[in-house]
mmCIF file of C-alpha atoms and ligand atoms in Angstrom:
data_model
loop_
_atom_site.group_PDB
_atom_site.id
_atom_site.type_symbol
_atom_site.label_atom_id
_atom_site.label_comp_id
_atom_site.label_asym_id
_atom_site.label_seq_id
_atom_site.Cartn_x
_atom_site.Cartn_y
_atom_site.Cartn_z
ATOM 1 C CA MET A 1 6.578 -12.125 29.048
ATOM 2 C CA LEU A 2 9.991 -11.201 27.302
ATOM 3 C CA LYS A 3 12.003 -8.474 29.731
ATOM 4 C CA ARG A 4 12.456 -5.606 27.419
ATOM 5 C CA SER A 5 15.786 -4.673 27.438
ATOM 6 C CA GLY A 6 18.817 -4.872 26.097
ATOM 7 C CA THR A 7 20.206 -4.637 22.393
ATOM 8 C CA GLY A 8 19.245 -7.907 20.602
ATOM 9 C CA ILE A 9 16.191 -9.037 18.580
ATOM 10 C CA ALA A 10 13.156 -10.527 19.479
ATOM 11 C CA ILE A 11 9.764 -10.994 17.069
ATOM 12 C CA THR A 12 7.521 -12.228 19.811
ATOM 13 C CA GLY A 13 3.950 -11.189 17.416
ATOM 14 C CA SER A 14 2.259 -11.290 14.424
ATOM 15 C CA GLY A 15 -1.358 -9.878 13.376
ATOM 16 C CA SER A 16 -2.923 -9.407 9.423
ATOM 17 C CA ALA A 17 -6.008 -8.595 8.002
ATOM 18 C CA ALA A 18 -7.834 -8.790 4.763
ATOM 19 C CA PRO A 19 -11.047 -6.505 3.473
ATOM 20 C CA ALA A 20 -13.404 -9.601 3.454
ATOM 21 C CA GLY A 21 -14.794 -8.924 -0.566
ATOM 22 C CA ILE A 22 -13.078 -11.519 -3.391
ATOM 23 C CA LEU A 23 -12.337 -11.148 -6.370
ATOM 24 C CA THR A 24 -11.768 -14.598 -7.971
ATOM 25 C CA ASN A 25 -10.362 -15.642 -11.225
ATOM 26 C CA ASP A 26 -13.632 -16.072 -13.177
ATOM 27 C CA ASP A 27 -14.730 -13.260 -11.744
ATOM 28 C CA LEU A 28 -11.945 -11.352 -13.777
ATOM 29 C CA ALA A 29 -12.760 -13.054 -16.503
ATOM 30 C CA LYS A 30 -15.966 -11.318 -16.997
ATOM 31 C CA ILE A 31 -13.470 -8.109 -16.844
ATOM 32 C CA VAL A 32 -10.310 -9.170 -19.353
ATOM 33 C CA ASP A 33 -9.968 -11.721 -21.961
ATOM 34 C CA THR A 34 -7.939 -14.151 -19.575
ATOM 35 C CA SER A 35 -9.145 -17.566 -17.076
ATOM 36 C CA ASP A 36 -8.971 -19.107 -14.941
ATOM 37 C CA GLU A 37 -6.803 -21.542 -16.266
ATOM 38 C CA TRP A 38 -4.280 -18.918 -17.083
ATOM 39 C CA ILE A 39 -4.299 -17.198 -14.131
ATOM 40 C CA LYS A 40 -3.773 -20.188 -12.404
ATOM 41 C CA SER A 41 -1.379 -21.540 -14.208
ATOM 42 C CA ARG A 42 1.237 -18.993 -14.387
ATOM 43 C CA THR A 43 0.791 -17.196 -11.534
ATOM 44 C CA GLY A 44 -0.713 -19.612 -9.201
ATOM 45 C CA ILE A 45 -3.290 -17.208 -8.432
ATOM 46 C CA LYS A 46 -7.119 -18.478 -7.491
ATOM 47 C CA ASN A 47 -8.360 -15.219 -5.289
ATOM 48 C CA ARG A 48 -7.146 -11.580 -4.544
ATOM 49 C CA HIS A 49 -8.996 -9.618 -1.351
ATOM 50 C CA LEU A 50 -10.110 -6.162 -2.263
ATOM 51 C CA ALA A 51 -10.988 -2.832 -0.193
ATOM 52 C CA THR A 52 -14.427 -1.052 -0.700
ATOM 53 C CA ALA A 53 -14.534 2.680 -0.639
ATOM 54 C CA SER A 54 -15.489 2.237 3.294
ATOM 55 C CA GLU A 55 -12.164 0.088 4.099
ATOM 56 C CA SER A 56 -8.357 1.597 4.385
ATOM 57 C CA VAL A 57 -4.991 0.808 4.981
ATOM 58 C CA CYS A 58 -5.160 2.862 8.342
ATOM 59 C CA GLN A 59 -8.232 0.757 8.841
ATOM 60 C CA ILE A 60 -6.577 -3.246 8.161
ATOM 61 C CA SER A 61 -2.774 -1.966 9.609
ATOM 62 C CA THR A 62 -4.791 -1.436 13.042
ATOM 63 C CA VAL A 63 -6.139 -4.973 12.796
ATOM 64 C CA ALA A 64 -3.002 -6.030 11.861
ATOM 65 C CA ALA A 65 -0.947 -4.319 14.914
ATOM 66 C CA GLN A 66 -4.066 -4.760 17.511
ATOM 67 C CA LYS A 67 -3.748 -9.290 16.861
ATOM 68 C CA ALA A 68 0.278 -8.918 16.925
ATOM 69 C CA ILE A 69 0.520 -6.601 19.904
ATOM 70 C CA SER A 70 -2.161 -8.931 21.944
ATOM 71 C CA MET A 71 0.248 -12.174 20.699
ATOM 72 C CA ALA A 72 3.285 -9.991 21.670
ATOM 73 C CA GLN A 73 1.438 -9.940 25.578
ATOM 74 C CA ILE A 74 2.534 -5.933 25.198
ATOM 75 C CA ASP A 75 -0.099 -2.816 25.432
ATOM 76 C CA ALA A 76 -0.064 -0.500 22.758
ATOM 77 C CA ALA A 77 0.944 2.236 24.730
ATOM 78 C CA ASP A 78 3.976 0.223 25.523
ATOM 79 C CA ILE A 79 5.260 0.737 21.847
ATOM 80 C CA ASP A 80 7.804 2.900 21.190
ATOM 81 C CA LEU A 81 8.153 2.960 17.163
ATOM 82 C CA ILE A 82 5.326 2.568 14.222
ATOM 83 C CA ILE A 83 6.615 1.985 10.418
ATOM 84 C CA LEU A 84 4.079 1.303 8.239
ATOM 85 C CA ALA A 85 5.803 -0.320 5.316
ATOM 86 C CA THR A 86 3.776 0.802 2.768
ATOM 87 C CA SER A 87 3.090 2.378 -1.358
ATOM 88 C CA THR A 88 -0.581 3.092 -0.572
ATOM 89 C CA PRO A 89 -0.945 5.309 1.964
ATOM 90 C CA ASP A 90 -4.721 7.235 2.540
ATOM 91 C CA ASP A 91 -2.834 10.731 2.832
ATOM 92 C CA LEU A 92 0.560 11.115 0.632
ATOM 93 C CA PHE A 93 1.735 13.358 4.613
ATOM 94 C CA GLY A 94 2.087 9.881 6.175
ATOM 95 C CA SER A 95 -0.666 7.600 7.416
ATOM 96 C CA ALA A 96 1.496 5.646 10.169
ATOM 97 C CA SER A 97 0.730 8.494 12.540
ATOM 98 C CA LYS A 98 -3.555 7.918 12.223
ATOM 99 C CA ILE A 99 -2.645 3.949 13.137
ATOM 100 C CA GLN A 100 -0.967 5.471 16.101
ATOM 101 C CA ASN A 101 -3.918 7.388 16.956
ATOM 102 C CA MET A 102 -6.301 4.234 16.550
ATOM 103 C CA LEU A 103 -4.176 1.917 18.632
ATOM 104 C CA GLY A 104 -3.541 4.412 21.420
ATOM 105 C CA ALA A 105 0.089 3.826 21.124
ATOM 106 C CA SER A 106 0.545 7.260 22.188
ATOM 107 C CA LYS A 107 4.013 7.080 22.935
ATOM 108 C CA ALA A 108 5.078 6.068 19.862
ATOM 109 C CA VAL A 109 6.514 7.651 17.061
ATOM 110 C CA ALA A 110 5.560 6.242 13.640
ATOM 111 C CA PHE A 111 6.420 6.974 10.176
ATOM 112 C CA ASP A 112 5.427 5.374 7.045
ATOM 113 C CA LEU A 113 8.476 4.222 4.883
ATOM 114 C CA THR A 114 8.597 2.840 1.078
ATOM 115 C CA ALA A 115 10.356 0.718 -0.599
ATOM 116 C CA ALA A 116 7.085 -1.184 -2.564
ATOM 117 C CA CYS A 117 7.222 -5.416 -1.828
ATOM 118 C CA SER A 118 9.864 -4.518 -0.477
ATOM 119 C CA GLY A 119 8.852 -2.619 1.996
ATOM 120 C CA PHE A 120 8.971 -5.037 4.695
ATOM 121 C CA VAL A 121 11.941 -6.640 5.018
ATOM 122 C CA PHE A 122 13.630 -2.992 4.475
ATOM 123 C CA ALA A 123 11.203 -1.967 8.092
ATOM 124 C CA LEU A 124 12.319 -5.231 9.763
ATOM 125 C CA VAL A 125 15.621 -3.729 8.901
ATOM 126 C CA THR A 126 15.222 0.099 10.343
ATOM 127 C CA ALA A 127 13.119 -1.311 12.940
ATOM 128 C CA ALA A 128 16.371 -3.672 14.360
ATOM 129 C CA GLN A 129 18.398 -0.973 13.672
ATOM 130 C CA PHE A 130 16.532 1.422 16.350
ATOM 131 C CA ILE A 131 16.626 -1.906 19.337
ATOM 132 C CA ARG A 132 20.649 -3.028 18.326
ATOM 133 C CA THR A 133 21.696 0.853 19.411
ATOM 134 C CA GLY A 134 19.168 0.571 22.492
ATOM 135 C CA ALA A 135 16.999 3.583 21.689
ATOM 136 C CA TYR A 136 13.967 1.457 21.158
ATOM 137 C CA GLN A 137 12.738 -1.127 22.966
ATOM 138 C CA ASN A 138 8.867 -1.990 21.631
ATOM 139 C CA ILE A 139 8.061 -2.062 17.516
ATOM 140 C CA LEU A 140 5.464 -2.430 15.509
ATOM 141 C CA VAL A 141 6.683 -3.006 11.661
ATOM 142 C CA ILE A 142 3.436 -3.046 9.566
ATOM 143 C CA GLY A 143 3.267 -3.798 6.023
ATOM 144 C CA GLY A 144 -0.204 -2.872 4.605
ATOM 145 C CA ASP A 145 -1.302 -2.350 1.236
ATOM 146 C CA ILE A 146 -4.473 -1.265 -0.963
ATOM 147 C CA LEU A 147 -2.925 -1.156 -4.165
ATOM 148 C CA SER A 148 -6.874 -2.018 -5.761
ATOM 149 C CA ARG A 149 -6.712 1.657 -6.275
ATOM 150 C CA TRP A 150 -3.876 1.573 -8.214
ATOM 151 C CA VAL A 151 -4.430 -1.370 -11.011
ATOM 152 C CA ASP A 152 -4.993 -0.965 -14.482
ATOM 153 C CA TRP A 153 -8.653 -3.140 -14.163
ATOM 154 C CA SER A 154 -8.198 -2.871 -17.907
ATOM 155 C CA ASP A 155 -4.701 -4.801 -18.093
ATOM 156 C CA ARG A 156 -4.902 -8.345 -18.080
ATOM 157 C CA SER A 157 -1.122 -8.430 -17.526
ATOM 158 C CA SER A 158 -1.082 -6.867 -14.830
ATOM 159 C CA ASN A 159 -4.117 -6.822 -12.558
ATOM 160 C CA ILE A 160 -4.899 -10.482 -12.453
ATOM 161 C CA LEU A 161 -1.977 -9.848 -9.478
ATOM 162 C CA PHE A 162 -2.826 -7.723 -7.345
ATOM 163 C CA GLY A 163 -4.962 -7.986 -3.924
ATOM 164 C CA ASP A 164 -4.998 -5.318 -0.269
ATOM 165 C CA GLY A 165 -4.457 -6.998 2.871
ATOM 166 C CA ALA A 166 -1.995 -5.859 5.807
ATOM 167 C CA GLY A 167 0.183 -7.838 8.108
ATOM 168 C CA ALA A 168 2.365 -7.030 11.300
ATOM 169 C CA ILE A 169 4.469 -7.756 14.274
ATOM 170 C CA VAL A 170 6.458 -7.226 17.110
ATOM 171 C CA CYS A 171 10.033 -6.490 17.866
ATOM 172 C CA GLN A 172 11.285 -6.509 21.225
ATOM 173 C CA ALA A 173 14.024 -5.698 22.874
ATOM 174 C CA THR A 174 15.860 -8.620 24.403
ATOM 175 C CA ASP A 175 18.979 -9.480 26.450
ATOM 176 C CA SER A 176 19.220 -12.932 25.195
ATOM 177 C CA GLY A 177 20.242 -13.225 22.198
ATOM 178 C CA ASP A 178 19.355 -11.536 18.813
ATOM 179 C CA ARG A 179 17.055 -13.369 17.089
ATOM 180 C CA LEU A 180 17.781 -11.420 13.260
ATOM 181 C CA LEU A 181 20.835 -13.264 12.663
ATOM 182 C CA GLY A 182 21.217 -11.936 9.068
ATOM 183 C CA PHE A 183 20.383 -9.681 6.589
ATOM 184 C CA GLU A 184 21.072 -7.679 2.711
ATOM 185 C CA ILE A 185 18.700 -5.086 1.282
ATOM 186 C CA TYR A 186 20.058 -3.714 -1.725
ATOM 187 C CA SER A 187 18.203 -1.131 -4.299
ATOM 188 C CA ASP A 188 18.966 -0.573 -8.546
ATOM 189 C CA GLY A 189 17.160 2.763 -9.838
ATOM 190 C CA THR A 190 18.724 1.531 -12.870
ATOM 191 C CA LYS A 191 15.437 -0.331 -13.446
ATOM 192 C CA ASN A 192 13.004 1.606 -12.314
ATOM 193 C CA ASP A 193 10.683 2.140 -14.992
ATOM 194 C CA CYS A 194 9.694 -1.717 -14.951
ATOM 195 C CA LEU A 195 7.017 -1.451 -12.416
ATOM 196 C CA THR A 196 5.981 2.337 -11.292
ATOM 197 C CA LEU A 197 3.193 3.825 -9.748
ATOM 198 C CA ALA A 198 4.495 7.575 -11.182
ATOM 199 C CA TYR A 199 3.117 11.260 -10.739
ATOM 200 C CA GLN A 200 2.461 12.415 -14.080
ATOM 201 C CA GLY A 201 1.728 16.370 -14.293
ATOM 202 C CA GLY A 202 1.637 19.396 -17.184
ATOM 203 C CA ASP A 203 3.400 22.948 -15.987
ATOM 204 C CA ARG A 204 0.440 24.539 -15.016
ATOM 205 C CA GLU A 205 1.158 28.158 -15.382
ATOM 206 C CA LEU A 206 0.626 29.907 -11.791
ATOM 207 C CA ILE A 207 1.518 33.774 -12.841
ATOM 208 C CA ASP A 208 3.961 35.094 -15.054
ATOM 209 C CA GLY A 209 6.848 32.800 -14.964
ATOM 210 C CA ILE A 210 6.115 30.460 -12.584
ATOM 211 C CA SER A 211 5.251 26.907 -13.480
ATOM 212 C CA ILE A 212 3.954 23.956 -11.304
ATOM 213 C CA ALA A 213 3.441 20.203 -12.519
ATOM 214 C CA LYS A 214 -0.735 19.466 -12.332
ATOM 215 C CA GLY A 215 -1.613 15.979 -12.742
ATOM 216 C CA ALA A 216 -2.508 12.983 -10.797
ATOM 217 C CA TYR A 217 -0.675 9.417 -10.212
ATOM 218 C CA GLN A 218 -0.321 7.335 -12.472
ATOM 219 C CA PRO A 219 -2.147 3.498 -12.886
ATOM 220 C CA ILE A 220 0.685 0.352 -11.942
ATOM 221 C CA TRP A 221 2.450 -0.303 -14.975
ATOM 222 C CA MET A 222 4.752 -3.531 -15.236
ATOM 223 C CA ASN A 223 7.101 -5.087 -17.644
ATOM 224 C CA GLY A 224 6.297 -8.222 -15.742
ATOM 225 C CA ARG A 225 9.034 -10.862 -17.643
ATOM 226 C CA GLU A 226 11.770 -8.288 -16.919
ATOM 227 C CA ILE A 227 10.490 -8.223 -13.095
ATOM 228 C CA TYR A 228 10.258 -12.511 -13.399
ATOM 229 C CA ARG A 229 13.676 -12.677 -15.107
ATOM 230 C CA PHE A 230 15.265 -9.693 -11.983
ATOM 231 C CA ALA A 231 13.130 -12.006 -9.691
ATOM 232 C CA ILE A 232 14.825 -14.989 -10.055
ATOM 233 C CA ALA A 233 18.270 -14.302 -10.703
ATOM 234 C CA LYS A 234 18.544 -11.792 -8.121
ATOM 235 C CA VAL A 235 16.024 -13.465 -5.168
ATOM 236 C CA PRO A 236 18.088 -16.533 -4.521
ATOM 237 C CA GLU A 237 21.130 -13.948 -4.430
ATOM 238 C CA VAL A 238 20.084 -11.928 -1.638
ATOM 239 C CA ILE A 239 19.067 -14.862 0.351
ATOM 240 C CA GLU A 240 22.689 -16.728 0.089
ATOM 241 C CA LYS A 241 24.365 -13.124 1.148
ATOM 242 C CA ALA A 242 21.481 -13.150 4.008
ATOM 243 C CA LEU A 243 22.577 -16.556 4.990
ATOM 244 C CA PHE A 244 25.818 -15.732 5.172
ATOM 245 C CA ARG A 245 25.940 -13.003 7.240
ATOM 246 C CA ALA A 246 24.337 -15.391 9.371
ATOM 247 C CA GLY A 247 26.960 -17.802 9.170
ATOM 248 C CA LEU A 248 24.200 -20.270 7.898
ATOM 249 C CA THR A 249 23.529 -21.934 4.904
ATOM 250 C CA ALA A 250 20.462 -23.313 3.191
ATOM 251 C CA ASP A 251 19.714 -26.401 4.729
ATOM 252 C CA ALA A 252 19.513 -25.235 7.881
ATOM 253 C CA ILE A 253 15.941 -23.458 6.905
ATOM 254 C CA ASP A 254 13.336 -24.659 8.442
ATOM 255 C CA TRP A 255 10.696 -22.259 6.715
ATOM 256 C CA LEU A 256 11.279 -19.577 4.037
ATOM 257 C CA ILE A 257 8.662 -16.714 2.989
ATOM 258 C CA LEU A 258 9.492 -15.062 -0.099
ATOM 259 C CA HIS A 259 6.844 -12.055 -1.507
ATOM 260 C CA GLN A 260 3.914 -13.411 -2.902
ATOM 261 C CA ALA A 261 4.333 -12.724 -6.291
ATOM 262 C CA ASN A 262 4.119 -15.087 -8.744
ATOM 263 C CA GLN A 263 3.967 -18.968 -7.291
ATOM 264 C CA ARG A 264 6.282 -19.800 -9.755
ATOM 265 C CA ILE A 265 9.325 -16.656 -9.161
ATOM 266 C CA MET A 266 8.303 -19.007 -4.902
ATOM 267 C CA ASP A 267 9.173 -22.645 -7.171
ATOM 268 C CA ALA A 268 12.082 -21.560 -8.539
ATOM 269 C CA VAL A 269 13.483 -19.678 -5.651
ATOM 270 C CA ALA A 270 13.405 -22.714 -3.396
ATOM 271 C CA GLU A 271 14.578 -25.384 -6.187
ATOM 272 C CA ARG A 272 17.620 -22.521 -6.962
ATOM 273 C CA LEU A 273 18.381 -22.981 -3.121
ATOM 274 C CA ASN A 274 17.817 -26.559 -2.529
ATOM 275 C CA ILE A 275 14.524 -26.035 -0.101
ATOM 276 C CA GLU A 276 11.963 -28.787 -0.343
ATOM 277 C CA SER A 277 8.730 -27.667 -1.156
ATOM 278 C CA GLU A 278 7.228 -28.824 2.620
ATOM 279 C CA LYS A 279 8.912 -26.116 3.963
ATOM 280 C CA VAL A 280 8.057 -22.792 1.967
ATOM 281 C CA ILE A 281 5.397 -20.552 2.901
ATOM 282 C CA SER A 282 2.530 -19.760 0.421
ATOM 283 C CA ASN A 283 -0.495 -18.074 0.640
ATOM 284 C CA ILE A 284 -0.788 -16.548 -2.770
ATOM 285 C CA ALA A 285 -3.689 -18.375 -4.238
ATOM 286 C CA GLU A 286 -5.657 -16.427 -1.685
ATOM 287 C CA TYR A 287 -4.541 -12.405 -1.488
ATOM 288 C CA GLY A 288 -2.453 -12.435 -4.875
ATOM 289 C CA ASN A 289 0.298 -10.366 -4.316
ATOM 290 C CA THR A 290 -0.027 -7.851 -1.731
ATOM 291 C CA SER A 291 3.488 -6.268 -1.521
ATOM 292 C CA ALA A 292 4.297 -4.685 1.491
ATOM 293 C CA ALA A 293 1.912 -7.316 3.232
ATOM 294 C CA SER A 294 2.480 -10.456 1.398
ATOM 295 C CA ILE A 295 5.356 -11.299 4.166
ATOM 296 C CA PRO A 296 3.327 -10.478 7.291
ATOM 297 C CA ILE A 297 0.743 -11.970 6.359
ATOM 298 C CA ALA A 298 2.207 -14.941 4.977
ATOM 299 C CA LEU A 299 4.080 -15.094 8.240
ATOM 300 C CA ASP A 300 0.623 -14.783 10.755
ATOM 301 C CA GLU A 301 -1.022 -17.461 8.529
ATOM 302 C CA ALA A 302 1.693 -19.734 9.491
ATOM 303 C CA VAL A 303 2.200 -18.754 13.202
ATOM 304 C CA ARG A 304 -1.375 -19.311 13.590
ATOM 305 C CA ALA A 305 -1.879 -22.145 12.523
ATOM 306 C CA GLY A 306 1.042 -23.407 14.251
ATOM 307 C CA LYS A 307 3.287 -24.670 11.303
ATOM 308 C CA ILE A 308 6.185 -21.857 12.531
ATOM 309 C CA ARG A 309 6.764 -22.728 16.290
ATOM 310 C CA SER A 310 9.268 -20.594 18.676
ATOM 311 C CA GLY A 311 12.423 -20.549 18.080
ATOM 312 C CA ASP A 312 11.845 -21.983 13.873
ATOM 313 C CA LEU A 313 14.544 -20.319 11.562
ATOM 314 C CA ILE A 314 13.020 -18.110 8.593
ATOM 315 C CA ALA A 315 14.416 -17.041 6.101
ATOM 316 C CA ILE A 316 11.935 -13.727 4.240
ATOM 317 C CA SER A 317 13.109 -12.041 1.259
ATOM 318 C CA GLY A 318 10.904 -9.072 -0.181
ATOM 319 C CA PHE A 319 11.294 -7.680 -3.857
ATOM 320 C CA GLY A 320 9.638 -5.398 -6.997
ATOM 321 C CA ALA A 321 9.425 -2.142 -7.733
ATOM 322 C CA GLY A 322 12.759 0.147 -7.245
ATOM 323 C CA LEU A 323 13.971 -2.115 -8.191
ATOM 324 C CA THR A 324 14.403 -3.322 -4.504
ATOM 325 C CA TRP A 325 15.116 -6.066 -2.826
ATOM 326 C CA GLY A 326 16.479 -7.802 0.012
ATOM 327 C CA ALA A 327 16.113 -10.763 2.992
ATOM 328 C CA ALA A 328 15.971 -11.385 6.805
ATOM 329 C CA ILE A 329 16.684 -14.638 8.684
ATOM 330 C CA PHE A 330 15.632 -14.490 11.557
ATOM 331 C CA GLN A 331 14.252 -17.239 14.568
ATOM 332 C CA TRP A 332 10.855 -16.672 15.157
ATOM 333 C CA GLY A 333 9.653 -15.668 19.089
ATOM 334 C CA ASP A 334 10.953 -15.257 21.915
ATOM 335 C CA ARG A 335 12.473 -18.771 22.617
HETATM 336 N N1 COA B 401 -4.765 -14.335 -19.716
HETATM 337 C C1 COA B 401 -4.482 -14.678 -20.972
HETATM 338 N N2 COA B 401 -3.222 -14.508 -21.625
HETATM 339 C C2 COA B 401 -3.125 -13.322 -21.004
HETATM 340 C C3 COA B 401 -2.933 -12.304 -20.064
HETATM 341 C C4 COA B 401 -3.913 -12.336 -19.226
HETATM 342 N N3 COA B 401 -4.312 -12.443 -18.067
HETATM 343 N N4 COA B 401 -1.782 -12.120 -19.581
HETATM 344 C C5 COA B 401 -0.980 -11.577 -20.382
HETATM 345 N N5 COA B 401 -1.630 -13.196 -21.614
HETATM 346 C C6 COA B 401 -0.914 -13.360 -22.735
HETATM 347 C C7 COA B 401 -0.469 -12.265 -23.249
HETATM 348 O O1 COA B 401 -0.412 -11.061 -24.149
HETATM 349 C C8 COA B 401 0.893 -12.766 -24.247
HETATM 350 O O2 COA B 401 0.391 -13.184 -25.450
HETATM 351 P P1 COA B 401 0.998 -13.870 -26.906
HETATM 352 O O3 COA B 401 2.374 -14.700 -26.629
HETATM 353 O O4 COA B 401 -0.430 -13.760 -27.716
HETATM 354 O O5 COA B 401 2.122 -12.351 -26.787
HETATM 355 C C9 COA B 401 1.118 -14.197 -23.164
HETATM 356 O O6 COA B 401 0.224 -14.603 -22.907
HETATM 357 C C10 COA B 401 2.168 -14.503 -22.816
HETATM 358 O O7 COA B 401 2.534 -13.347 -21.966
HETATM 359 P P2 COA B 401 3.683 -13.079 -21.351
HETATM 360 O O8 COA B 401 3.401 -11.760 -20.582
HETATM 361 O O9 COA B 401 5.063 -13.617 -21.769
HETATM 362 O O10 COA B 401 3.229 -14.484 -19.646
HETATM 363 P P3 COA B 401 4.279 -14.989 -18.496
HETATM 364 O O11 COA B 401 4.384 -15.965 -19.073
HETATM 365 O O12 COA B 401 5.851 -13.610 -18.719
HETATM 366 O O13 COA B 401 3.161 -13.699 -17.616
HETATM 367 C C11 COA B 401 3.208 -12.462 -15.913
HETATM 368 C C12 COA B 401 2.911 -13.079 -17.219
HETATM 369 C C13 COA B 401 3.015 -11.618 -15.192
HETATM 370 C C14 COA B 401 2.207 -13.556 -14.975
HETATM 371 C C15 COA B 401 4.886 -12.621 -15.991
HETATM 372 O O14 COA B 401 5.626 -12.298 -16.693
HETATM 373 C C16 COA B 401 4.494 -12.611 -14.300
HETATM 374 O O15 COA B 401 4.643 -13.191 -12.788
HETATM 375 N N6 COA B 401 5.880 -11.517 -13.697
HETATM 376 C C17 COA B 401 5.968 -10.929 -12.363
HETATM 377 C C18 COA B 401 5.591 -10.449 -11.284
HETATM 378 C C19 COA B 401 5.752 -9.126 -10.872
HETATM 379 O O16 COA B 401 6.017 -10.398 -9.906
HETATM 380 N N7 COA B 401 5.017 -8.258 -10.687
HETATM 381 C C20 COA B 401 5.492 -7.960 -9.544
HETATM 382 C C21 COA B 401 6.808 -7.571 -8.553
HETATM 383 S S1 COA B 401 6.219 -7.084 -7.209
#
């Protein structure tokens, strides 16, 4: 077990969870005018896991977190901070505190962080700051989303993409070297309207001269082509910048884990960076785009499959609504 002190970061545990219910491409073809062939060839997606009303972001995130805590060989009571990256909390006031209670992480301060599909990268970078300043030693970073609640199921240009899930990692302070070697994160609000899950309200007069906006969040709206172009342009660039910060080049990378948005985007980014396809971790066929959960689920599955080993060098990159994008380069494990 890692000595819990110092201001270096080690990522020592991972876990993931997804709802049991699976919607196949053929199932989708019963809802909208599409086909398994079209979806597979344009996106690489075959299945997506969908949460029922009895499942929640808190519940799947807690399962993922428990697995990560167990792999890191710590107790929930040792956790100082929980960051839940999500755009789909069970409660708009935040879901992280409820997860804290479900885990029994009584000492931990907990908050939600919203950066859409970049959320996991942004949350990891945020966690790193608390470790580097010496404020905290054990931090749980969770990416959890139930996008199916917000998908417009009549819109075939977006409903094919999204699924539900949660992934988590444990970051620990160490005095034997900082394994987060480099990162870069960005936002561009000028393109905010390319991908939205926005509140829309109409004026409702409370009393003479005082109105409030009464309404509801609208389903996901996406300009798919614009997002595609944005991803192809910005993701290789931000990974190169994070690599530069780490003093490395792309050939040093053992594994590339991109936000699982589209297999074609992953292939194009890897090609641009000259990274062999064998090094690209993809599980998009099984889960679709699970937003903040996609990177930690892919990471956890690769760790548990014995692909990723302690000391391996990993590049991750998230991108999506905001628009936001970012990359981090780290070494897995405590060796
Ligand atoms: N099934 C069958 N046909 C479909 C379809 C579907 N599910 N969705 C769209 N089409 C049709 C369109 O109507 C269009 O028909 P037309 O040529 O007769 O007008 C044609 O297929 C091509 O549509 P287009 O939107 O150009 O497809 P595309 O190749 O760009 O693929 C996406 C669409 C959504 C798969 C792709 O743009 C994409 O993945 N973008 C990125 C989205 C993303 O990653 N979002 C999340 C970021 S976090």
